[in-house]
Amino acid sequence: MKGIVFTEFLEMVESKFGLETVDNIIEQTNLSSEGVYTSVGTYDFNEMVSLITGLSDEVNIPVDDLIYTFGLYLFTGLANAHPEVIKSYNSPLGLLYSIEDHIHVHVKKLYPDAELPTFKILDKTDTSISMIYSSSRGLYRLAHGLIEKAFEHFNGSADITYELIKEDGTEVKFNITQNG
Ligand code: HEM
């Protein structure tokens, strides 16, 4: 998993729960990187799982809710780090439609060892989109938060529902309808 995901995660923990919580989860988790990340580095995905599990124990919030909250936070971090990737979009649905064929393709050029999910579009109208998230990492709640923030980024909002096609969350169908 790319370092930018770790640096954004620790920033979120600091801003929402304080520096002491950052220190506690790094101390309590046995991390081979010792909690030191650079945005271009690549680290074991299991370290992220340990950090999120540690945070969940520390703040008594379920892991899935924390992953979703992190998705909301991460969208802004990615957009600020790579404004060129999203500047060609003028609507959230247009952006979502292009994750697979443009956004993550560009990400793969920036970070050749990035491990990205796939999004298969099932249907798109002027006001809605449905698509299937697939990834062995099962981070569909992260996708949920990223999608929701994409609407906020364009000063909009949406109704977002999802159904697990596979119980472990490695394949999940999203139905997204724009409000207003
Ligand atoms: C990883 C979804 C937009 C860059 C991921 C992951 C998800 C995701 C769920 C976690 C990996 C996995 O599930 O296997 C989305 C969605 C987006 C979006 C739903 C739009 C709403 C972007 C944008 C950028 C970006 C705009 C960059 C400018 C990345 C990077 C990773 C990532 C760097 C980490 C890859 C790694 O750790 O190896 N994305 N993404 N994404 N995405 Fe996206």
Tab-separated table of N, CA, C and O in Angstrom, residues 80-180:
chain	number	residue	atom	x	y	z
A	80	ASN	N	-5.632	17.124	-3.233
A	80	ASN	CA	-4.645	18.183	-3.016
A	80	ASN	C	-3.253	17.768	-3.482
A	80	ASN	O	-2.494	18.592	-4.000
A	81	ALA	N	-2.925	16.493	-3.305
A	81	ALA	CA	-1.593	16.018	-3.709
A	81	ALA	C	-1.479	15.936	-5.232
A	81	ALA	O	-0.394	16.100	-5.782
A	82	HIS	N	-2.609	15.660	-5.897
A	82	HIS	CA	-2.589	15.458	-7.353
A	82	HIS	C	-3.722	16.209	-8.041
A	82	HIS	O	-4.600	15.592	-8.658
A	83	PRO	N	-3.700	17.553	-7.960
A	83	PRO	CA	-4.829	18.324	-8.534
A	83	PRO	C	-5.005	18.061	-10.032
A	83	PRO	O	-6.124	18.103	-10.535
A	84	GLU	N	-3.898	17.744	-10.721
A	84	GLU	CA	-3.980	17.521	-12.173
A	84	GLU	C	-4.861	16.313	-12.517
A	84	GLU	O	-5.414	16.247	-13.610
A	85	VAL	N	-4.982	15.382	-11.564
A	85	VAL	CA	-5.751	14.167	-11.855
A	85	VAL	C	-7.259	14.452	-11.906
A	85	VAL	O	-7.995	13.829	-12.661
A	86	ILE	N	-7.716	15.404	-11.095
A	86	ILE	CA	-9.164	15.617	-11.054
A	86	ILE	C	-9.619	16.921	-11.720
A	86	ILE	O	-10.813	17.159	-11.844
A	87	LYS	N	-8.647	17.737	-12.170
A	87	LYS	CA	-9.051	19.051	-12.676
A	87	LYS	C	-9.872	18.991	-13.973
A	87	LYS	O	-10.592	19.923	-14.289
A	88	SER	N	-9.780	17.880	-14.702
A	88	SER	CA	-10.536	17.799	-15.958
A	88	SER	C	-12.011	17.439	-15.756
A	88	SER	O	-12.765	17.374	-16.717
A	89	TYR	N	-12.426	17.221	-14.510
A	89	TYR	CA	-13.838	16.847	-14.274
A	89	TYR	C	-14.643	18.030	-13.780
A	89	TYR	O	-14.169	18.814	-12.980
A	90	ASN	N	-15.891	18.131	-14.296
A	90	ASN	CA	-16.741	19.192	-13.775
A	90	ASN	C	-17.990	18.653	-13.092
A	90	ASN	O	-18.878	19.410	-12.728
A	91	SER	N	-18.054	17.326	-12.901
A	91	SER	CA	-19.178	16.763	-12.139
A	91	SER	C	-18.717	15.502	-11.411
A	91	SER	O	-17.811	14.794	-11.874
A	92	PRO	N	-19.351	15.222	-10.262
A	92	PRO	CA	-18.956	14.032	-9.508
A	92	PRO	C	-19.237	12.738	-10.282
A	92	PRO	O	-18.442	11.795	-10.225
A	93	LEU	N	-20.370	12.692	-11.008
A	93	LEU	CA	-20.673	11.462	-11.764
A	93	LEU	C	-19.654	11.233	-12.875
A	93	LEU	O	-19.251	10.100	-13.133
A	94	GLY	N	-19.218	12.320	-13.506
A	94	GLY	CA	-18.186	12.210	-14.543
A	94	GLY	C	-16.893	11.679	-13.953
A	94	GLY	O	-16.219	10.829	-14.552
A	95	LEU	N	-16.569	12.165	-12.758
A	95	LEU	CA	-15.348	11.703	-12.083
A	95	LEU	C	-15.451	10.211	-11.741
A	95	LEU	O	-14.545	9.436	-12.025
A	96	LEU	N	-16.596	9.814	-11.157
A	96	LEU	CA	-16.750	8.402	-10.775
A	96	LEU	C	-16.695	7.491	-11.996
A	96	LEU	O	-16.117	6.407	-11.946
A	97	TYR	N	-17.291	7.958	-13.073
A	97	TYR	CA	-17.326	7.179	-14.313
A	97	TYR	C	-15.903	6.905	-14.824
A	97	TYR	O	-15.667	5.912	-15.511
A	98	SER	N	-14.966	7.793	-14.475
A	98	SER	CA	-13.613	7.724	-15.027
A	98	SER	C	-12.556	7.146	-14.092
A	98	SER	O	-11.379	7.140	-14.444
A	99	ILE	N	-12.959	6.668	-12.904
A	99	ILE	CA	-11.944	6.169	-11.955
A	99	ILE	C	-11.119	5.070	-12.626
A	99	ILE	O	-9.889	5.112	-12.633
A	100	GLU	N	-11.834	4.118	-13.196
A	100	GLU	CA	-11.152	2.939	-13.728
A	100	GLU	C	-10.286	3.260	-14.954
A	100	GLU	O	-9.135	2.855	-15.030
A	101	ASP	N	-10.861	4.024	-15.891
A	101	ASP	CA	-10.173	4.211	-17.183
A	101	ASP	C	-9.276	5.439	-17.249
A	101	ASP	O	-8.512	5.592	-18.184
A	102	HIS	N	-9.404	6.338	-16.299
A	102	HIS	CA	-8.532	7.503	-16.343
A	102	HIS	C	-7.810	7.753	-15.017
A	102	HIS	O	-6.585	7.757	-14.971
A	103	ILE	N	-8.580	7.918	-13.936
A	103	ILE	CA	-7.955	8.339	-12.668
A	103	ILE	C	-6.929	7.321	-12.169
A	103	ILE	O	-5.760	7.645	-11.952
A	104	HIS	N	-7.372	6.087	-12.008
A	104	HIS	CA	-6.436	5.090	-11.484
A	104	HIS	C	-5.363	4.687	-12.507
A	104	HIS	O	-4.294	4.230	-12.122
A	105	VAL	N	-5.635	4.921	-13.791
A	105	VAL	CA	-4.599	4.689	-14.815
A	105	VAL	C	-3.473	5.705	-14.605
A	105	VAL	O	-2.281	5.381	-14.630
A	106	HIS	N	-3.885	6.950	-14.362
A	106	HIS	CA	-2.925	8.016	-14.088
A	106	HIS	C	-2.147	7.718	-12.793
A	106	HIS	O	-0.930	7.912	-12.725
A	107	VAL	N	-2.874	7.227	-11.778
A	107	VAL	CA	-2.249	6.886	-10.494
A	107	VAL	C	-1.166	5.819	-10.696
A	107	VAL	O	-0.086	5.881	-10.108
A	108	LYS	N	-1.458	4.870	-11.559
A	108	LYS	CA	-0.505	3.786	-11.834
A	108	LYS	C	0.777	4.325	-12.500
A	108	LYS	O	1.858	3.784	-12.304
A	109	LYS	N	0.622	5.429	-13.259
A	109	LYS	CA	1.819	6.054	-13.845
A	109	LYS	C	2.626	6.774	-12.773
A	109	LYS	O	3.858	6.756	-12.778
A	110	LEU	N	1.908	7.420	-11.850
A	110	LEU	CA	2.597	8.136	-10.765
A	110	LEU	C	3.271	7.157	-9.808
A	110	LEU	O	4.364	7.405	-9.308
A	111	TYR	N	2.546	6.055	-9.506
A	111	TYR	CA	3.023	5.063	-8.540
A	111	TYR	C	2.888	3.683	-9.182
A	111	TYR	O	1.868	3.006	-9.016
A	112	PRO	N	3.917	3.238	-9.917
A	112	PRO	CA	3.807	1.975	-10.656
A	112	PRO	C	3.481	0.757	-9.783
A	112	PRO	O	2.900	-0.198	-10.265
A	113	ASP	N	3.851	0.808	-8.503
A	113	ASP	CA	3.550	-0.358	-7.666
A	113	ASP	C	2.252	-0.193	-6.855
A	113	ASP	O	2.007	-0.948	-5.917
A	114	ALA	N	1.415	0.782	-7.223
A	114	ALA	CA	0.132	0.958	-6.523
A	114	ALA	C	-0.737	-0.279	-6.726
A	114	ALA	O	-0.740	-0.878	-7.801
A	115	GLU	N	-1.448	-0.643	-5.658
A	115	GLU	CA	-2.383	-1.775	-5.737
A	115	GLU	C	-3.782	-1.198	-5.702
A	115	GLU	O	-4.265	-0.771	-4.648
A	116	LEU	N	-4.404	-1.176	-6.859
A	116	LEU	CA	-5.674	-0.465	-7.000
A	116	LEU	C	-6.847	-1.428	-7.143
A	116	LEU	O	-6.676	-2.541	-7.638
A	117	PRO	N	-8.032	-0.967	-6.740
A	117	PRO	CA	-9.230	-1.789	-6.942
A	117	PRO	C	-9.686	-1.654	-8.396
A	117	PRO	O	-9.140	-0.827	-9.137
A	118	THR	N	-10.669	-2.436	-8.799
A	118	THR	CA	-11.282	-2.174	-10.105
A	118	THR	C	-12.745	-1.766	-9.887
A	118	THR	O	-13.379	-2.162	-8.897
A	119	PHE	N	-13.230	-0.932	-10.797
A	119	PHE	CA	-14.632	-0.511	-10.774
A	119	PHE	C	-15.241	-0.848	-12.127
A	119	PHE	O	-14.760	-0.368	-13.155
A	120	LYS	N	-16.274	-1.680	-12.110
A	120	LYS	CA	-16.953	-2.038	-13.350
A	120	LYS	C	-18.294	-1.301	-13.383
A	120	LYS	O	-19.132	-1.477	-12.489
A	121	ILE	N	-18.447	-0.449	-14.399
A	121	ILE	CA	-19.703	0.325	-14.500
A	121	ILE	C	-20.805	-0.586	-15.040
A	121	ILE	O	-20.628	-1.234	-16.080
A	122	LEU	N	-21.938	-0.628	-14.324
A	122	LEU	CA	-23.064	-1.445	-14.793
A	122	LEU	C	-24.064	-0.575	-15.541
A	122	LEU	O	-24.686	-1.005	-16.501
A	123	ASP	N	-24.220	0.669	-15.064
A	123	ASP	CA	-25.239	1.526	-15.637
A	123	ASP	C	-24.935	2.976	-15.275
A	123	ASP	O	-24.472	3.249	-14.180
A	124	LYS	N	-25.182	3.893	-16.229
A	124	LYS	CA	-24.998	5.312	-15.911
A	124	LYS	C	-26.112	6.117	-16.570
A	124	LYS	O	-26.439	5.867	-17.730
A	125	THR	N	-26.712	7.038	-15.790
A	125	THR	CA	-27.683	7.973	-16.370
A	125	THR	C	-27.171	9.386	-16.053
A	125	THR	O	-26.102	9.527	-15.468
A	126	ASP	N	-27.944	10.415	-16.381
A	126	ASP	CA	-27.516	11.791	-16.077
A	126	ASP	C	-27.451	12.048	-14.575
A	126	ASP	O	-26.770	12.969	-14.121
A	127	THR	N	-28.182	11.234	-13.800
A	127	THR	CA	-28.254	11.491	-12.354
A	127	THR	C	-27.800	10.316	-11.491
A	127	THR	O	-27.856	10.402	-10.262
A	128	SER	N	-27.388	9.220	-12.112
A	128	SER	CA	-27.036	8.057	-11.295
A	128	SER	C	-25.948	7.208	-11.946
A	128	SER	O	-25.692	7.318	-13.154
A	129	ILE	N	-25.362	6.371	-11.123
A	129	ILE	CA	-24.372	5.423	-11.651
A	129	ILE	C	-24.420	4.174	-10.760
A	129	ILE	O	-24.650	4.277	-9.550
A	130	SER	N	-24.273	3.007	-11.351
A	130	SER	CA	-24.088	1.819	-10.520
A	130	SER	C	-22.846	1.102	-10.995
A	130	SER	O	-22.566	1.029	-12.197
A	131	MET	N	-22.079	0.626	-10.034
A	131	MET	CA	-20.802	0.012	-10.376
A	131	MET	C	-20.382	-0.997	-9.320
A	131	MET	O	-20.851	-0.955	-8.182
A	132	ILE	N	-19.520	-1.913	-9.768
A	132	ILE	CA	-19.043	-2.964	-8.861
A	132	ILE	C	-17.579	-2.720	-8.494
A	132	ILE	O	-16.722	-2.602	-9.372
A	133	TYR	N	-17.360	-2.594	-7.192
A	133	TYR	CA	-16.002	-2.474	-6.637
A	133	TYR	C	-15.438	-3.878	-6.452
A	133	TYR	O	-16.122	-4.730	-5.894
A	134	SER	N	-14.230	-4.124	-6.925
A	134	SER	CA	-13.558	-5.404	-6.640
A	134	SER	C	-12.128	-5.147	-6.198
A	134	SER	O	-11.400	-4.396	-6.853
A	135	SER	N	-11.739	-5.793	-5.108
A	135	SER	CA	-10.361	-5.711	-4.631
A	135	SER	C	-10.156	-6.762	-3.558
A	135	SER	O	-11.011	-6.925	-2.679
A	136	SER	N	-9.009	-7.428	-3.602
A	136	SER	CA	-8.704	-8.427	-2.575
A	136	SER	C	-8.600	-7.776	-1.196
A	136	SER	O	-8.693	-8.451	-0.179
A	137	ARG	N	-8.412	-6.438	-1.151
A	137	ARG	CA	-8.285	-5.763	0.137
A	137	ARG	C	-9.632	-5.478	0.802
A	137	ARG	O	-9.686	-5.178	1.985
A	138	GLY	N	-10.712	-5.557	0.045
A	138	GLY	CA	-12.043	-5.393	0.647
A	138	GLY	C	-12.273	-4.043	1.302
A	138	GLY	O	-12.977	-3.939	2.308
A	139	LEU	N	-11.713	-2.989	0.707
A	139	LEU	CA	-11.843	-1.650	1.311
A	139	LEU	C	-13.055	-0.894	0.738
A	139	LEU	O	-12.962	0.286	0.399
A	140	TYR	N	-14.201	-1.556	0.707
A	140	TYR	CA	-15.376	-0.924	0.084
A	140	TYR	C	-15.913	0.256	0.902
A	140	TYR	O	-16.469	1.185	0.350
A	141	ARG	N	-15.677	0.229	2.208
A	141	ARG	CA	-16.120	1.399	2.989
A	141	ARG	C	-15.212	2.604	2.735
A	141	ARG	O	-15.617	3.754	2.874
A	142	LEU	N	-13.944	2.329	2.356
A	142	LEU	CA	-13.055	3.423	1.953
A	142	LEU	C	-13.604	4.021	0.652
A	142	LEU	O	-13.701	5.248	0.505
A	143	ALA	N	-13.999	3.137	-0.279
A	143	ALA	CA	-14.595	3.597	-1.539
A	143	ALA	C	-15.849	4.427	-1.235
A	143	ALA	O	-16.067	5.488	-1.827
A	144	HIS	N	-16.659	3.957	-0.277
A	144	HIS	CA	-17.883	4.670	0.106
A	144	HIS	C	-17.575	6.119	0.525
A	144	HIS	O	-18.187	7.073	0.048
A	145	GLY	N	-16.584	6.258	1.397
A	145	GLY	CA	-16.206	7.601	1.852
A	145	GLY	C	-15.646	8.460	0.717
A	145	GLY	O	-15.978	9.640	0.593
A	146	LEU	N	-14.813	7.856	-0.128
A	146	LEU	CA	-14.237	8.595	-1.269
A	146	LEU	C	-15.350	9.074	-2.215
A	146	LEU	O	-15.340	10.217	-2.685
A	147	ILE	N	-16.321	8.202	-2.468
A	147	ILE	CA	-17.416	8.547	-3.382
A	147	ILE	C	-18.239	9.704	-2.802
A	147	ILE	O	-18.546	10.683	-3.487
A	148	GLU	N	-18.551	9.579	-1.504
A	148	GLU	CA	-19.356	10.634	-0.875
A	148	GLU	C	-18.641	11.985	-0.933
A	148	GLU	O	-19.237	13.017	-1.246
A	149	LYS	N	-17.336	11.962	-0.675
A	149	LYS	CA	-16.570	13.216	-0.679
A	149	LYS	C	-16.444	13.786	-2.094
A	149	LYS	O	-16.338	15.011	-2.267
A	150	ALA	N	-16.459	12.910	-3.101
A	150	ALA	CA	-16.392	13.402	-4.482
A	150	ALA	C	-17.599	14.309	-4.765
A	150	ALA	O	-17.473	15.339	-5.438
A	151	PHE	N	-18.773	13.963	-4.215
A	151	PHE	CA	-19.957	14.817	-4.407
A	151	PHE	C	-19.791	16.139	-3.666
A	151	PHE	O	-20.090	17.202	-4.196
A	152	GLU	N	-19.298	16.060	-2.424
A	152	GLU	CA	-19.080	17.291	-1.646
A	152	GLU	C	-18.079	18.217	-2.328
A	152	GLU	O	-18.219	19.442	-2.276
A	153	HIS	N	-17.093	17.611	-2.972
A	153	HIS	CA	-16.060	18.384	-3.673
A	153	HIS	C	-16.695	19.300	-4.727
A	153	HIS	O	-16.213	20.395	-4.996
A	154	PHE	N	-17.793	18.828	-5.332
A	154	PHE	CA	-18.502	19.642	-6.336
A	154	PHE	C	-19.739	20.312	-5.726
A	154	PHE	O	-20.694	20.633	-6.428
A	155	ASN	N	-19.726	20.474	-4.396
A	155	ASN	CA	-20.829	21.088	-3.658
A	155	ASN	C	-22.161	20.388	-3.853
A	155	ASN	O	-23.215	21.026	-3.854
A	156	GLY	N	-22.122	19.090	-4.012
A	156	GLY	CA	-23.356	18.323	-4.155
A	156	GLY	C	-23.448	17.245	-3.096
A	156	GLY	O	-22.658	17.218	-2.149
A	157	SER	N	-24.443	16.369	-3.242
A	157	SER	CA	-24.568	15.220	-2.349
A	157	SER	C	-25.277	14.105	-3.105
A	157	SER	O	-25.829	14.340	-4.181
A	158	ALA	N	-25.265	12.911	-2.533
A	158	ALA	CA	-25.847	11.770	-3.238
A	158	ALA	C	-26.388	10.762	-2.241
A	158	ALA	O	-26.001	10.750	-1.077
A	159	ASP	N	-27.277	9.922	-2.728
A	159	ASP	CA	-27.752	8.755	-1.997
A	159	ASP	C	-26.865	7.603	-2.413
A	159	ASP	O	-26.835	7.262	-3.600
A	160	ILE	N	-26.134	7.030	-1.469
A	160	ILE	CA	-25.204	5.959	-1.818
A	160	ILE	C	-25.608	4.693	-1.060
A	160	ILE	O	-25.665	4.707	0.169
A	161	THR	N	-25.949	3.637	-1.799
A	161	THR	CA	-26.222	2.363	-1.138
A	161	THR	C	-25.278	1.315	-1.718
A	161	THR	O	-24.766	1.485	-2.825
A	162	TYR	N	-25.041	0.260	-0.936
A	162	TYR	CA	-24.180	-0.808	-1.456
A	162	TYR	C	-24.684	-2.164	-1.006
A	162	TYR	O	-25.362	-2.279	0.020
A	163	GLU	N	-24.401	-3.178	-1.829
A	163	GLU	CA	-24.749	-4.567	-1.480
A	163	GLU	C	-23.494	-5.397	-1.624
A	163	GLU	O	-22.826	-5.324	-2.658
A	164	LEU	N	-23.198	-6.213	-0.616
A	164	LEU	CA	-22.035	-7.094	-0.713
A	164	LEU	C	-22.362	-8.279	-1.626
A	164	LEU	O	-23.300	-9.022	-1.362
A	165	ILE	N	-21.620	-8.382	-2.708
A	165	ILE	CA	-21.798	-9.529	-3.602
A	165	ILE	C	-21.031	-10.706	-3.016
A	165	ILE	O	-21.491	-11.840	-3.038
A	166	LYS	N	-19.861	-10.416	-2.470
A	166	LYS	CA	-19.111	-11.421	-1.707
A	166	LYS	C	-19.093	-10.971	-0.255
A	166	LYS	O	-18.856	-9.785	0.029
A	167	GLU	N	-19.328	-11.929	0.649
A	167	GLU	CA	-19.477	-11.615	2.066
A	167	GLU	C	-18.262	-10.915	2.676
A	167	GLU	O	-18.396	-10.128	3.614
A	168	ASP	N	-17.072	-11.207	2.144
A	168	ASP	CA	-15.855	-10.616	2.709
A	168	ASP	C	-15.581	-9.205	2.177
A	168	ASP	O	-14.551	-8.610	2.479
A	169	GLY	N	-16.520	-8.672	1.367
A	169	GLY	CA	-16.376	-7.288	0.906
A	169	GLY	C	-15.385	-7.115	-0.223
A	169	GLY	O	-14.995	-5.992	-0.550
A	170	THR	N	-14.969	-8.197	-0.843
A	170	THR	CA	-14.025	-8.068	-1.963
A	170	THR	C	-14.749	-7.751	-3.270
A	170	THR	O	-14.116	-7.372	-4.249
A	171	GLU	N	-16.074	-7.915	-3.276
A	171	GLU	CA	-16.875	-7.520	-4.434
A	171	GLU	C	-18.165	-6.891	-3.940
A	171	GLU	O	-18.943	-7.555	-3.244
A	172	VAL	N	-18.369	-5.632	-4.263
A	172	VAL	CA	-19.496	-4.884	-3.698
A	172	VAL	C	-20.119	-3.999	-4.767
A	172	VAL	O	-19.415	-3.287	-5.492
A	173	LYS	N	-21.460	-4.056	-4.847
A	173	LYS	CA	-22.161	-3.227	-5.828
A	173	LYS	C	-22.615	-1.914	-5.186
A	173	LYS	O	-23.251	-1.925	-4.124
A	174	PHE	N	-22.276	-0.810	-5.829
A	174	PHE	CA	-22.698	0.516	-5.370
A	174	PHE	C	-23.790	1.066	-6.283
A	174	PHE	O	-23.669	0.997	-7.513
A	175	ASN	N	-24.851	1.610	-5.661
A	175	ASN	CA	-25.874	2.356	-6.410
A	175	ASN	C	-25.834	3.787	-5.914
A	175	ASN	O	-26.013	4.046	-4.716
A	176	ILE	N	-25.582	4.704	-6.819
A	176	ILE	CA	-25.342	6.097	-6.436
A	176	ILE	C	-26.284	7.006	-7.218
A	176	ILE	O	-26.297	6.976	-8.452
A	177	THR	N	-27.101	7.767	-6.484
A	177	THR	CA	-28.013	8.704	-7.150
A	177	THR	C	-27.788	10.099	-6.593
A	177	THR	O	-27.839	10.313	-5.374
A	178	GLN	N	-27.527	11.010	-7.495
A	178	GLN	CA	-27.220	12.395	-7.134
A	178	GLN	C	-28.494	13.074	-6.602
A	178	GLN	O	-29.587	12.850	-7.110
A	179	ASN	N	-28.335	13.905	-5.549
A	179	ASN	CA	-29.482	14.669	-5.029
A	179	ASN	C	-29.581	15.993	-5.756
A	179	ASN	O	-28.575	16.591	-6.097
A	180	GLY	N	-30.818	16.466	-5.903
A	180	GLY	CA	-31.050	17.812	-6.446
A	180	GLY	C	-30.888	17.916	-7.950
A	180	GLY	O	-30.521	17.008	-8.647
